[in-house]
mmCIF file of C-alpha atoms in Angstrom:
data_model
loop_
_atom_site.group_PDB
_atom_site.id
_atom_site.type_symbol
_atom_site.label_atom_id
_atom_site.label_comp_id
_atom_site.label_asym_id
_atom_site.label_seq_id
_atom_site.Cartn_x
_atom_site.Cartn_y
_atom_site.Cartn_z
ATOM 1 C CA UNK A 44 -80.365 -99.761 18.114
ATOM 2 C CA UNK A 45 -81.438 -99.559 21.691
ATOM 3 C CA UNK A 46 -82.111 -96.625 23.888
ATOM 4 C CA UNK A 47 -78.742 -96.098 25.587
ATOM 5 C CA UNK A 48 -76.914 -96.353 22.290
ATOM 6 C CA UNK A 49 -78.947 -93.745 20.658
ATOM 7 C CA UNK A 50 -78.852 -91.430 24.248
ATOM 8 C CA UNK A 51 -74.831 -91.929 24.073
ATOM 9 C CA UNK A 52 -72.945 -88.905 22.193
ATOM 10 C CA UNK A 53 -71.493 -89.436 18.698
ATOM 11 C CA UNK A 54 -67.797 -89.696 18.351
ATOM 12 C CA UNK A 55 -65.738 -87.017 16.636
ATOM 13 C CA UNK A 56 -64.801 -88.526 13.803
ATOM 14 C CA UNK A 57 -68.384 -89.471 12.980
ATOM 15 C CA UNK A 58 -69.049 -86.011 13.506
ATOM 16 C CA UNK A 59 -66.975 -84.575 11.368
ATOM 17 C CA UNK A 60 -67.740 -86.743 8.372
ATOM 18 C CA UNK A 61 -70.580 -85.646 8.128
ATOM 19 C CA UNK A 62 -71.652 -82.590 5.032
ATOM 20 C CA UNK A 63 -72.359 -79.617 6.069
ATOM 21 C CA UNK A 64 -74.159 -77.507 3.162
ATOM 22 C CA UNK A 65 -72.450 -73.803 2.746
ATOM 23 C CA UNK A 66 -74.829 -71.334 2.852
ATOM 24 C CA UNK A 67 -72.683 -68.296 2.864
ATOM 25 C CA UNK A 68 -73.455 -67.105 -0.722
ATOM 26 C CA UNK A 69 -76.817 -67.950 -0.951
ATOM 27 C CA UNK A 70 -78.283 -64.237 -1.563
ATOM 28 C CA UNK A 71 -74.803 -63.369 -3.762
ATOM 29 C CA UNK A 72 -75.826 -62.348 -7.760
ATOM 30 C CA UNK A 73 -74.748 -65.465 -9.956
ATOM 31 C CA UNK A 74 -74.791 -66.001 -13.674
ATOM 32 C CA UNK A 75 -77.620 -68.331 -14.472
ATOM 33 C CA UNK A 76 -76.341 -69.196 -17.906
ATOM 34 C CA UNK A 77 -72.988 -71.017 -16.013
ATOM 35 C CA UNK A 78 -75.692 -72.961 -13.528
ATOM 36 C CA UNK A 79 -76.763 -76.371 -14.373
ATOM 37 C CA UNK A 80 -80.229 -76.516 -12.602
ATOM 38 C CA UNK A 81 -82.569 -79.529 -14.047
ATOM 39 C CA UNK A 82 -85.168 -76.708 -14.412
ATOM 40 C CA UNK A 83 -82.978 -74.641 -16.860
ATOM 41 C CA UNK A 84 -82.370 -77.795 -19.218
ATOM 42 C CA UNK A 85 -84.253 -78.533 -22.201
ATOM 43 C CA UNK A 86 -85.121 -81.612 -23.841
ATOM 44 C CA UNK A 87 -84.590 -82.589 -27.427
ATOM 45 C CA UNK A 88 -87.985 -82.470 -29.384
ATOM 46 C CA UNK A 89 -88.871 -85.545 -31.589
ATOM 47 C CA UNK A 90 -92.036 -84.562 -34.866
ATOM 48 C CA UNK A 91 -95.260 -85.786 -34.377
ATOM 49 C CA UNK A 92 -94.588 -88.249 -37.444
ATOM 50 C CA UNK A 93 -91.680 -89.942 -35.711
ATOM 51 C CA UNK A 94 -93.391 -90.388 -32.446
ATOM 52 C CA UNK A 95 -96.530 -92.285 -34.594
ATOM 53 C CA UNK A 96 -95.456 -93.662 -37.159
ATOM 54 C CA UNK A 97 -92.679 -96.439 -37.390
ATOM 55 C CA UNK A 98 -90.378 -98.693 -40.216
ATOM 56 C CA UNK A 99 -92.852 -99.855 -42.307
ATOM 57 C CA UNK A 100 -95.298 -97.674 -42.204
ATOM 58 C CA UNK A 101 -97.847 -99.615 -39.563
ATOM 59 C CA UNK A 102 -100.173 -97.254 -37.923
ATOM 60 C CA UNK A 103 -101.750 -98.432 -34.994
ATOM 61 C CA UNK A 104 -104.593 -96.371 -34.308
ATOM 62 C CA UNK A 105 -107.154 -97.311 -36.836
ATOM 63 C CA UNK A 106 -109.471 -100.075 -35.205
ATOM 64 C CA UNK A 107 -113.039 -100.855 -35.415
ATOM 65 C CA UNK A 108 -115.363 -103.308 -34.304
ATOM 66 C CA UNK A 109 -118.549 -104.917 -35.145
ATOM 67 C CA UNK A 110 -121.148 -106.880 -32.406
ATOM 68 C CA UNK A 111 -124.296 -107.769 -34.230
ATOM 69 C CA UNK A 112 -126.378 -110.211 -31.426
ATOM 70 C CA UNK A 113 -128.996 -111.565 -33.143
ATOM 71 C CA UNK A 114 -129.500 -111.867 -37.017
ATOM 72 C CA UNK A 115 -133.196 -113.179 -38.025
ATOM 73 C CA UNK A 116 -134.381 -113.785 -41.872
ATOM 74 C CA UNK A 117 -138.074 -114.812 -42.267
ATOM 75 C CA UNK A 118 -139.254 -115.991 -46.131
ATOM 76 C CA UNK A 119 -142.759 -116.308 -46.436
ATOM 77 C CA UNK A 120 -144.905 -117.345 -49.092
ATOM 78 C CA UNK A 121 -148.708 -116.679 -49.594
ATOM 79 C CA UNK A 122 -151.631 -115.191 -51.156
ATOM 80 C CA UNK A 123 -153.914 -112.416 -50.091
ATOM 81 C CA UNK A 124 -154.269 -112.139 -46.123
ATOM 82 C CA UNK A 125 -152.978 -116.383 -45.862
ATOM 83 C CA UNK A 126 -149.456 -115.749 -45.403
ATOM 84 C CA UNK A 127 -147.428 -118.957 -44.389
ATOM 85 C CA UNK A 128 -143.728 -119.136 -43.449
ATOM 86 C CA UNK A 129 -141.246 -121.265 -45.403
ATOM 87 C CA UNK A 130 -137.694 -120.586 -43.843
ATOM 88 C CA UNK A 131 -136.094 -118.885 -40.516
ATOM 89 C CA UNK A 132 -132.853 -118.244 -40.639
ATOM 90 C CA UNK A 133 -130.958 -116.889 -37.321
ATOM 91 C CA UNK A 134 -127.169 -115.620 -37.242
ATOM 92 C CA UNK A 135 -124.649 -113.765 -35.534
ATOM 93 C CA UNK A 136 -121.804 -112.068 -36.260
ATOM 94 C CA UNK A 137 -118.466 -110.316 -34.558
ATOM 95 C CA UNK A 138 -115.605 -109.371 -35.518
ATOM 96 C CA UNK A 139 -112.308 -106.562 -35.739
ATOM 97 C CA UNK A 140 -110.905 -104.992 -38.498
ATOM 98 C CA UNK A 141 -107.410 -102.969 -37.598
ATOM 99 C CA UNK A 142 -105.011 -100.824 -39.918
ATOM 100 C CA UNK A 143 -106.849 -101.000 -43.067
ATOM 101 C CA UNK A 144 -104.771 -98.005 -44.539
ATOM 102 C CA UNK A 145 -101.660 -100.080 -44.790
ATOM 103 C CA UNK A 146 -101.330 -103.535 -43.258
ATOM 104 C CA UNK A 147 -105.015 -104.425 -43.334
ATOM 105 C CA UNK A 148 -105.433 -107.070 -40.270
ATOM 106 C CA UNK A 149 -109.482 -108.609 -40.676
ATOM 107 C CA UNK A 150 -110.745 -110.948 -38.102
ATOM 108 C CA UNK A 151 -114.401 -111.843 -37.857
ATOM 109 C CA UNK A 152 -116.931 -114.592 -36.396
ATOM 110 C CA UNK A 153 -120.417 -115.770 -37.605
ATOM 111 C CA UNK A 154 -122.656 -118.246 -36.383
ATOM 112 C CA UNK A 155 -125.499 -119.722 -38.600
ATOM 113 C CA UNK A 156 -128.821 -122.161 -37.777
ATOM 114 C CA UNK A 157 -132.059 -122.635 -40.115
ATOM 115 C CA UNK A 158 -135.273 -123.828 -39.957
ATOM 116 C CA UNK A 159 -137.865 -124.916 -42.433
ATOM 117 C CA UNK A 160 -141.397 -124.891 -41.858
ATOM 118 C CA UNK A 161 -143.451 -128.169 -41.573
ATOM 119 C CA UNK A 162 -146.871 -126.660 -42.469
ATOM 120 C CA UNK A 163 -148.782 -130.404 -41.479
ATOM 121 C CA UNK A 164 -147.664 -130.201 -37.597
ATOM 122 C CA UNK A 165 -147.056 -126.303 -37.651
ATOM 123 C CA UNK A 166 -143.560 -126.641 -36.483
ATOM 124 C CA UNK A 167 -140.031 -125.379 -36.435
ATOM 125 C CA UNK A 168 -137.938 -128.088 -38.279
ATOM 126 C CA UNK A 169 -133.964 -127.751 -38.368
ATOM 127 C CA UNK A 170 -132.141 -127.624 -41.884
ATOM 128 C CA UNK A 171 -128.735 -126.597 -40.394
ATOM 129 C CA UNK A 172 -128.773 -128.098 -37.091
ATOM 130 C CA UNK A 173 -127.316 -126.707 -33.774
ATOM 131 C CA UNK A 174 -123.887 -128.229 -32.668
ATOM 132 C CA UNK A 175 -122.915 -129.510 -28.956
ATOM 133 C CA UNK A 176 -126.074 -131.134 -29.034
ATOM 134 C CA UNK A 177 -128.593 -127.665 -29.173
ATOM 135 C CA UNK A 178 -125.913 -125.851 -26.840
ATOM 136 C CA UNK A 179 -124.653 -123.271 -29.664
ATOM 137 C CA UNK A 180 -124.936 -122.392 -33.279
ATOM 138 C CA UNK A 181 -122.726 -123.319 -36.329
ATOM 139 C CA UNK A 182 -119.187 -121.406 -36.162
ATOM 140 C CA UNK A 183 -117.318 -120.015 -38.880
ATOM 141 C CA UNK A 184 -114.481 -118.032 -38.895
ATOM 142 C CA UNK A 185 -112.627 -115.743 -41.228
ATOM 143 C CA UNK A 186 -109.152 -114.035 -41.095
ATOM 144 C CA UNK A 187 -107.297 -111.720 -43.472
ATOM 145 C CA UNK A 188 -103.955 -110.137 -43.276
ATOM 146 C CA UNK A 189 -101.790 -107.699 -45.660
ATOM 147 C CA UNK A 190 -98.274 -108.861 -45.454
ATOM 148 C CA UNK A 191 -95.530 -106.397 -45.737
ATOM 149 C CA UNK A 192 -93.205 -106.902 -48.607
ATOM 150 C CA UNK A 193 -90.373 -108.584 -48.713
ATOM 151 C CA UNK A 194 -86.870 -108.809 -50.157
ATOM 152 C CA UNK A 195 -87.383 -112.227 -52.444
ATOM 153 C CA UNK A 196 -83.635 -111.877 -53.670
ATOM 154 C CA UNK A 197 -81.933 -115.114 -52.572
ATOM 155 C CA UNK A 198 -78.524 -114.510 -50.507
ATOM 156 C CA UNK A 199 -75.451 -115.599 -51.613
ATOM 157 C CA UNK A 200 -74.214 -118.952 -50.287
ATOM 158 C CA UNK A 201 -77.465 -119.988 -49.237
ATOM 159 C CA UNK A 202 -78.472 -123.031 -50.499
ATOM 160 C CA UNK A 203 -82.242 -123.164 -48.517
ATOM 161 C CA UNK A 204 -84.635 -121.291 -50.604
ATOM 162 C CA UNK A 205 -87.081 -119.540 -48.438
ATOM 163 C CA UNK A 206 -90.692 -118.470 -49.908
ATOM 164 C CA UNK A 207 -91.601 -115.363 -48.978
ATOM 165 C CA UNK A 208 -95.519 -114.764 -47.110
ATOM 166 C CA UNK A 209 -98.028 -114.091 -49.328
ATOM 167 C CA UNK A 210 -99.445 -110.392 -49.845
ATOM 168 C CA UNK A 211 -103.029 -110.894 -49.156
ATOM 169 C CA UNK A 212 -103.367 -114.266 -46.419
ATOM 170 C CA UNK A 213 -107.507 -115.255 -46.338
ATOM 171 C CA UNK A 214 -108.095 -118.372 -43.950
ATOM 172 C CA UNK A 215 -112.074 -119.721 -44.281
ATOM 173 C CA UNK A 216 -112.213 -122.270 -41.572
ATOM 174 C CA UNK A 217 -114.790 -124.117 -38.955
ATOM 175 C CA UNK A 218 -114.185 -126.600 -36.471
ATOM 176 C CA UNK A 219 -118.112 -127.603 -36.279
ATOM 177 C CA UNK A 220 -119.356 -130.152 -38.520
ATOM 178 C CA UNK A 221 -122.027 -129.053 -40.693
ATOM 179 C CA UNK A 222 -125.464 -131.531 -40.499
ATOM 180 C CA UNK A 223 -127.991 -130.696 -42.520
ATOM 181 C CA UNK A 224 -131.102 -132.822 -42.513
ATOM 182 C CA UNK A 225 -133.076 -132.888 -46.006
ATOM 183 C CA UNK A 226 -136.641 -134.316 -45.686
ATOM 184 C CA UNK A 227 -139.658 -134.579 -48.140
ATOM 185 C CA UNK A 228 -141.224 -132.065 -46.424
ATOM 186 C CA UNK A 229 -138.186 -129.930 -46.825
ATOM 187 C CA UNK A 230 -138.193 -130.645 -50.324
ATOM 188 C CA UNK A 231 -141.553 -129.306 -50.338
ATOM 189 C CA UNK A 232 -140.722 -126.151 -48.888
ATOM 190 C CA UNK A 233 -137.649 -125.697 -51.086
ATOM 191 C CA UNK A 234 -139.800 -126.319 -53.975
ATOM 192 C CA UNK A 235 -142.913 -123.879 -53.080
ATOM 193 C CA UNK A 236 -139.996 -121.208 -52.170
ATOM 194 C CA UNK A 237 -138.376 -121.360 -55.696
ATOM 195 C CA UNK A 238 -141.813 -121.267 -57.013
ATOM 196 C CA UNK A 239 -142.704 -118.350 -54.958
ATOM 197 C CA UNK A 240 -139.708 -116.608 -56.280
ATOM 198 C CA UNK A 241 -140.669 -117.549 -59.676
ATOM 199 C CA UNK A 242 -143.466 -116.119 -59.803
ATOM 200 C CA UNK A 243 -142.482 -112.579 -58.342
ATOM 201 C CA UNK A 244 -139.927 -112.143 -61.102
ATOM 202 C CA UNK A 245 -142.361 -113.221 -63.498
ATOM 203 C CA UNK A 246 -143.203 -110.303 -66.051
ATOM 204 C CA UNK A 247 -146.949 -111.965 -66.515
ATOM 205 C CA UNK A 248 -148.979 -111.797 -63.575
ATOM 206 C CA UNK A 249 -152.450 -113.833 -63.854
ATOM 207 C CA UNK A 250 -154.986 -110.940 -62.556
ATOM 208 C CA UNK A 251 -157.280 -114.227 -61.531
ATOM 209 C CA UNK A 252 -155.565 -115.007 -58.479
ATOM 210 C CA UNK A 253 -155.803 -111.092 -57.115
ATOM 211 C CA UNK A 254 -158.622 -110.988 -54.857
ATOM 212 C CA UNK A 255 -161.625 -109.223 -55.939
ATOM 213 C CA UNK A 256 -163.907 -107.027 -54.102
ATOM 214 C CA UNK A 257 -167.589 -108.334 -53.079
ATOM 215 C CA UNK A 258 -169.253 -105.302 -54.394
ATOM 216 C CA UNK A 259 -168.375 -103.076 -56.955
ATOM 217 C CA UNK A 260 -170.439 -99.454 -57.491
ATOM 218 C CA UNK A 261 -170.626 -97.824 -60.724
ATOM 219 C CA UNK A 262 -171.896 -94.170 -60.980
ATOM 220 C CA UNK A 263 -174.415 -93.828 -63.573
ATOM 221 C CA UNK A 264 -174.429 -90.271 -64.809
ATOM 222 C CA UNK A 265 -177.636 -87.822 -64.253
ATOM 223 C CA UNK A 266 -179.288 -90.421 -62.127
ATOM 224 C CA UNK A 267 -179.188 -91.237 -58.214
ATOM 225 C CA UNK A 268 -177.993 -94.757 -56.423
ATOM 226 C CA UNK A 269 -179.030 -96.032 -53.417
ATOM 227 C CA UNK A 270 -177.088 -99.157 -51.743
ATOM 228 C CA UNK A 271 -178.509 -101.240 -49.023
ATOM 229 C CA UNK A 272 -176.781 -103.622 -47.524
ATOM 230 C CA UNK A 273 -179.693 -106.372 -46.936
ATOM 231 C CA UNK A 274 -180.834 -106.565 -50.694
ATOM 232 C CA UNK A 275 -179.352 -105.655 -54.225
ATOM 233 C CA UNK A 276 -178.336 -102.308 -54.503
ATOM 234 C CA UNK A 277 -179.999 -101.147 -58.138
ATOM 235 C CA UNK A 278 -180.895 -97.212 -58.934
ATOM 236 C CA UNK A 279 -183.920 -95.562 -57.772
ATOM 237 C CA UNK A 280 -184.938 -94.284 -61.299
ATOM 238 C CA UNK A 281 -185.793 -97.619 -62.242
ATOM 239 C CA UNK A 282 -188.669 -100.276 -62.134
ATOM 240 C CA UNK A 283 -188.190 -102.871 -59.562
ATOM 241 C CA UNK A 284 -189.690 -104.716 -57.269
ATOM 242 C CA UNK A 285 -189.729 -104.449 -53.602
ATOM 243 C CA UNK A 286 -188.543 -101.778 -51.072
ATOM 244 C CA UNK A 287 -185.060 -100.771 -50.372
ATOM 245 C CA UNK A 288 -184.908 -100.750 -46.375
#
């Protein structure tokens, strides 16, 4: 529109098409009950059941979910104060778990690496080795689901019988190959760890292999002791020779 079209007047007709709001009875008593104001309405209430909960019984607001970064498992094997490692064994695991109250949904991911001790060059050896070339761990991943049920009655007419999904679906799977490297000095490992363990659970214990104290002080009633640590302690009652310093 330019600027002598919009100072020009208006024709009649235009004019008079236009609404004009009537006013006249706007401080007149009314009935409110035969208005239809939006602010007079009410809307239809639907239970808190309904609203939550639908067909088969699915609720949607159970969830939960696990993060664990770093899982480390050290066996060691030794006696006295020598304590030497045998196995490390590093993990990680993840995973969801959703509407276990009716339609259980379970999805989860660990990763798994070990080591075995090489006690001649007092290093780290791999038993389960890393994958992508030492980039990442060994995957493995596990999924379970709770079906609904279903109608297994076969239709009329239909000649294509159709099975119906299992209850309880569990699915074990990895995409990584597994490479595990068994060496004699693994062998040797594996073998002092089982003997290790044998020995813990055994219900004999040989007292010989406990350590044993360098000195050992017995009190010899109604008569005094005197220990020195540059000679042999003995009691002062006694004949003996040499001084106690």
């Amino acid at each position: 529109m330019t600027i002598t079209a919009a100072m020009t007047a208006k024709p009649k007709d235009e004019a008079a098409e236009e609404e004009k709001t009537e006013v006249g009875n706007l401080w007149s008593t009314m009935n409110i009950y035969a208005c239809n104001y939006w602010f007079l309405g009410v809307d239809s209430a639907s239970e808190v059941t309904e609203r939550f909960s639908d067909q088969d019984g699915r609720n949607f607001g159970e969830s939960f979910e696990v993060d664990v970064k770093v899982i480390q498992v050290t066996l060691e094997s030794g006696l006295g104060h020598r304590t030497v490692p045998l196995l490390l064994a590093e993990s990680s695991l993840s995973g969801t778990a959703k509407n276990w109250s009716s339609l259980l949904h379970l999805c989860s991911d660990m990763t798994l690496e070990v080591n075995y001790f090489n006690e001649t060059h007092a290093v780290w050896e791999p038993l389960i080795e890393r994958v992508e070339d030492g980039k990442r761990r060994w995957n493995l991943k596990l999924e379970m689901k709770n079906n609904p049920v279903q109608d297994k009655s076969p239709v009329p007419g239909d000649d294509f019988v159709v099975l119906p999904e299992p209850r309880t679906a569990i699915n074990i799977c990895s995409k990584d190959t597994m490479n595990i490297t068994v060496s004699k000095c693994c062998l040797n490992v594996l073998t002092n760890l089982a003997k290790a363990f044998s020995e813990g659970t055994a219900s004999t214990f040989d007292h010989s292999l406990k350590e044993k104290a360098p000195f050992t002080i017995r009190y010899l009633r109604w008569a005094s002791t005197l220990t020195c640590s540059t000679v042999q302690p003995r009691a002062t009652g006694l004949p003996g020779q040499g001084k106690l310093h």
